[in-house]
């Protein structure tokens, strides 16, 4: 249903239900990643989409974990369990017992 609401983007149009669907894809995040190719096209298209549609498309792409067409990536999140913060591979954290 969400992808159907995004269909007007293929024709370079963005009515209100379509705009809402673009915003919702950003809120849904990765589970809505099937919309990524269409949203990437919106971000990189020569068609003139309204600024709010382009912005919402970029936000959705960031939420999916990809980079929008403008090349900006979302800021990295905190390290995952088992990763070292800013230490590189093989580096050890300073010993605080000394």
PDB file of C-alpha atoms in Angstrom:
ATOM      1  CA  UNK A   1       0.000   0.000   0.000  1.00  0.00           C
ATOM      2  CA  UNK A   2       2.803   2.430   0.850  1.00  0.00           C
ATOM      3  CA  UNK A   3       4.570   1.795  -2.453  1.00  0.00           C
ATOM      4  CA  UNK A   4       1.308   2.415  -4.317  1.00  0.00           C
ATOM      5  CA  UNK A   5       1.025   5.809  -2.608  1.00  0.00           C
ATOM      6  CA  UNK A   6       4.520   6.670  -3.911  1.00  0.00           C
ATOM      7  CA  UNK A   7       3.648   5.890  -7.540  1.00  0.00           C
ATOM      8  CA  UNK A   8       2.917   9.529  -8.528  1.00  0.00           C
ATOM      9  CA  UNK A   9       6.643  10.196  -8.008  1.00  0.00           C
ATOM     10  CA  UNK A  10       7.373   8.138 -11.134  1.00  0.00           C
ATOM     11  CA  UNK A  11       5.504  10.755 -13.163  1.00  0.00           C
ATOM     12  CA  UNK A  12       7.234  13.634 -11.374  1.00  0.00           C
ATOM     13  CA  UNK A  13       4.176  14.437  -9.308  1.00  0.00           C
ATOM     14  CA  UNK A  14       3.738  14.633  -5.556  1.00  0.00           C
ATOM     15  CA  UNK A  15       0.175  15.106  -4.344  1.00  0.00           C
ATOM     16  CA  UNK A  16      -0.522  15.287  -0.607  1.00  0.00           C
ATOM     17  CA  UNK A  17      -1.076  11.531  -0.083  1.00  0.00           C
ATOM     18  CA  UNK A  18       2.213  10.901  -1.894  1.00  0.00           C
ATOM     19  CA  UNK A  19       4.043  13.488   0.224  1.00  0.00           C
ATOM     20  CA  UNK A  20       2.666  11.846   3.366  1.00  0.00           C
ATOM     21  CA  UNK A  21       3.831   8.442   2.140  1.00  0.00           C
ATOM     22  CA  UNK A  22       7.367   9.783   1.603  1.00  0.00           C
ATOM     23  CA  UNK A  23       7.388  11.168   5.150  1.00  0.00           C
ATOM     24  CA  UNK A  24       6.095   7.865   6.544  1.00  0.00           C
ATOM     25  CA  UNK A  25       8.842   5.881   4.836  1.00  0.00           C
ATOM     26  CA  UNK A  26      11.386   7.862   6.855  1.00  0.00           C
ATOM     27  CA  UNK A  27       9.507   7.089  10.065  1.00  0.00           C
ATOM     28  CA  UNK A  28       9.206   3.395   9.225  1.00  0.00           C
ATOM     29  CA  UNK A  29      12.888   3.086   8.348  1.00  0.00           C
ATOM     30  CA  UNK A  30      14.472  -0.141   7.142  1.00  0.00           C
ATOM     31  CA  UNK A  31      11.214  -2.131   6.839  1.00  0.00           C
ATOM     32  CA  UNK A  32      10.172   0.321   4.101  1.00  0.00           C
ATOM     33  CA  UNK A  33      13.458  -0.010   2.206  1.00  0.00           C
ATOM     34  CA  UNK A  34      11.645  -1.429  -0.835  1.00  0.00           C
ATOM     35  CA  UNK A  35      10.894   2.226  -1.623  1.00  0.00           C
ATOM     36  CA  UNK A  36      14.607   3.118  -1.754  1.00  0.00           C
ATOM     37  CA  UNK A  37      15.051   2.947  -5.560  1.00  0.00           C
ATOM     38  CA  UNK A  38      12.147   5.307  -6.135  1.00  0.00           C
ATOM     39  CA  UNK A  39      13.259   7.685  -3.386  1.00  0.00           C
ATOM     40  CA  UNK A  40      16.808   7.639  -4.743  1.00  0.00           C
ATOM     41  CA  UNK A  41      15.381   8.661  -8.119  1.00  0.00           C
ATOM     42  CA  UNK A  42      13.537  11.550  -6.455  1.00  0.00           C
ATOM     43  CA  UNK A  43      16.764  12.698  -4.818  1.00  0.00           C
ATOM     44  CA  UNK A  44      18.799  12.538  -8.026  1.00  0.00           C
ATOM     45  CA  UNK A  45      16.137  13.412 -10.600  1.00  0.00           C
ATOM     46  CA  UNK A  46      16.244  16.397 -12.878  1.00  0.00           C
ATOM     47  CA  UNK A  47      12.532  16.751 -12.205  1.00  0.00           C
ATOM     48  CA  UNK A  48      11.710  19.531  -9.861  1.00  0.00           C
ATOM     49  CA  UNK A  49      10.093  18.030  -6.810  1.00  0.00           C
ATOM     50  CA  UNK A  50       9.095  20.344  -3.975  1.00  0.00           C
ATOM     51  CA  UNK A  51      11.799  20.847  -1.343  1.00  0.00           C
ATOM     52  CA  UNK A  52       9.780  19.014   1.322  1.00  0.00           C
ATOM     53  CA  UNK A  53       9.531  15.925  -0.900  1.00  0.00           C
ATOM     54  CA  UNK A  54      13.275  15.900  -1.661  1.00  0.00           C
ATOM     55  CA  UNK A  55      14.076  16.423   2.003  1.00  0.00           C
ATOM     56  CA  UNK A  56      11.738  13.633   3.113  1.00  0.00           C
ATOM     57  CA  UNK A  57      13.204  11.311   0.461  1.00  0.00           C
ATOM     58  CA  UNK A  58      16.737  12.002   1.743  1.00  0.00           C
ATOM     59  CA  UNK A  59      15.593  11.419   5.330  1.00  0.00           C
ATOM     60  CA  UNK A  60      14.029   8.104   4.335  1.00  0.00           C
ATOM     61  CA  UNK A  61      17.206   6.988   2.562  1.00  0.00           C
ATOM     62  CA  UNK A  62      19.221   7.824   5.685  1.00  0.00           C
ATOM     63  CA  UNK A  63      16.702   5.870   7.778  1.00  0.00           C
ATOM     64  CA  UNK A  64      17.223   2.882   5.485  1.00  0.00           C
ATOM     65  CA  UNK A  65      20.969   3.094   6.184  1.00  0.00           C
ATOM     66  CA  UNK A  66      21.937   4.300   2.709  1.00  0.00           C
ATOM     67  CA  UNK A  67      23.270   7.560   1.451  1.00  0.00           C
ATOM     68  CA  UNK A  68      21.002   9.898  -0.447  1.00  0.00           C
ATOM     69  CA  UNK A  69      21.962  10.945  -3.948  1.00  0.00           C
ATOM     70  CA  UNK A  70      23.541  14.160  -2.725  1.00  0.00           C
ATOM     71  CA  UNK A  71      26.319  12.036  -1.223  1.00  0.00           C
ATOM     72  CA  UNK A  72      25.739  13.005   2.391  1.00  0.00           C
ATOM     73  CA  UNK A  73      25.636  10.116   4.783  1.00  0.00           C
ATOM     74  CA  UNK A  74      23.903  10.104   8.101  1.00  0.00           C
ATOM     75  CA  UNK A  75      26.175  10.577  11.072  1.00  0.00           C
ATOM     76  CA  UNK A  76      27.400   7.238  12.391  1.00  0.00           C
ATOM     77  CA  UNK A  77      25.609   5.923  15.411  1.00  0.00           C
ATOM     78  CA  UNK A  78      27.218   4.718  18.618  1.00  0.00           C
ATOM     79  CA  UNK A  79      29.519   1.693  18.382  1.00  0.00           C
ATOM     80  CA  UNK A  80      27.779  -1.659  18.389  1.00  0.00           C
ATOM     81  CA  UNK A  81      28.296  -4.180  21.130  1.00  0.00           C
ATOM     82  CA  UNK A  82      31.773  -5.654  20.735  1.00  0.00           C
ATOM     83  CA  UNK A  83      33.147  -2.732  18.722  1.00  0.00           C
ATOM     84  CA  UNK A  84      35.705  -0.381  20.145  1.00  0.00           C
ATOM     85  CA  UNK A  85      34.666   3.266  20.180  1.00  0.00           C
ATOM     86  CA  UNK A  86      37.280   5.345  18.383  1.00  0.00           C
ATOM     87  CA  UNK A  87      40.106   2.825  18.786  1.00  0.00           C
ATOM     88  CA  UNK A  88      41.234   1.301  15.540  1.00  0.00           C
ATOM     89  CA  UNK A  89      41.610  -2.419  14.953  1.00  0.00           C
ATOM     90  CA  UNK A  90      44.072  -3.972  17.335  1.00  0.00           C
ATOM     91  CA  UNK A  91      44.321  -0.868  19.503  1.00  0.00           C
ATOM     92  CA  UNK A  92      43.623  -1.169  23.173  1.00  0.00           C
ATOM     93  CA  UNK A  93      41.904   1.342  25.369  1.00  0.00           C
ATOM     94  CA  UNK A  94      44.225   3.062  27.867  1.00  0.00           C
ATOM     95  CA  UNK A  95      44.696   1.141  31.095  1.00  0.00           C
ATOM     96  CA  UNK A  96      43.116   3.151  33.880  1.00  0.00           C
ATOM     97  CA  UNK A  97      44.709   1.058  36.645  1.00  0.00           C
ATOM     98  CA  UNK A  98      48.133   2.712  36.337  1.00  0.00           C
TER      99      UNK A  98
END
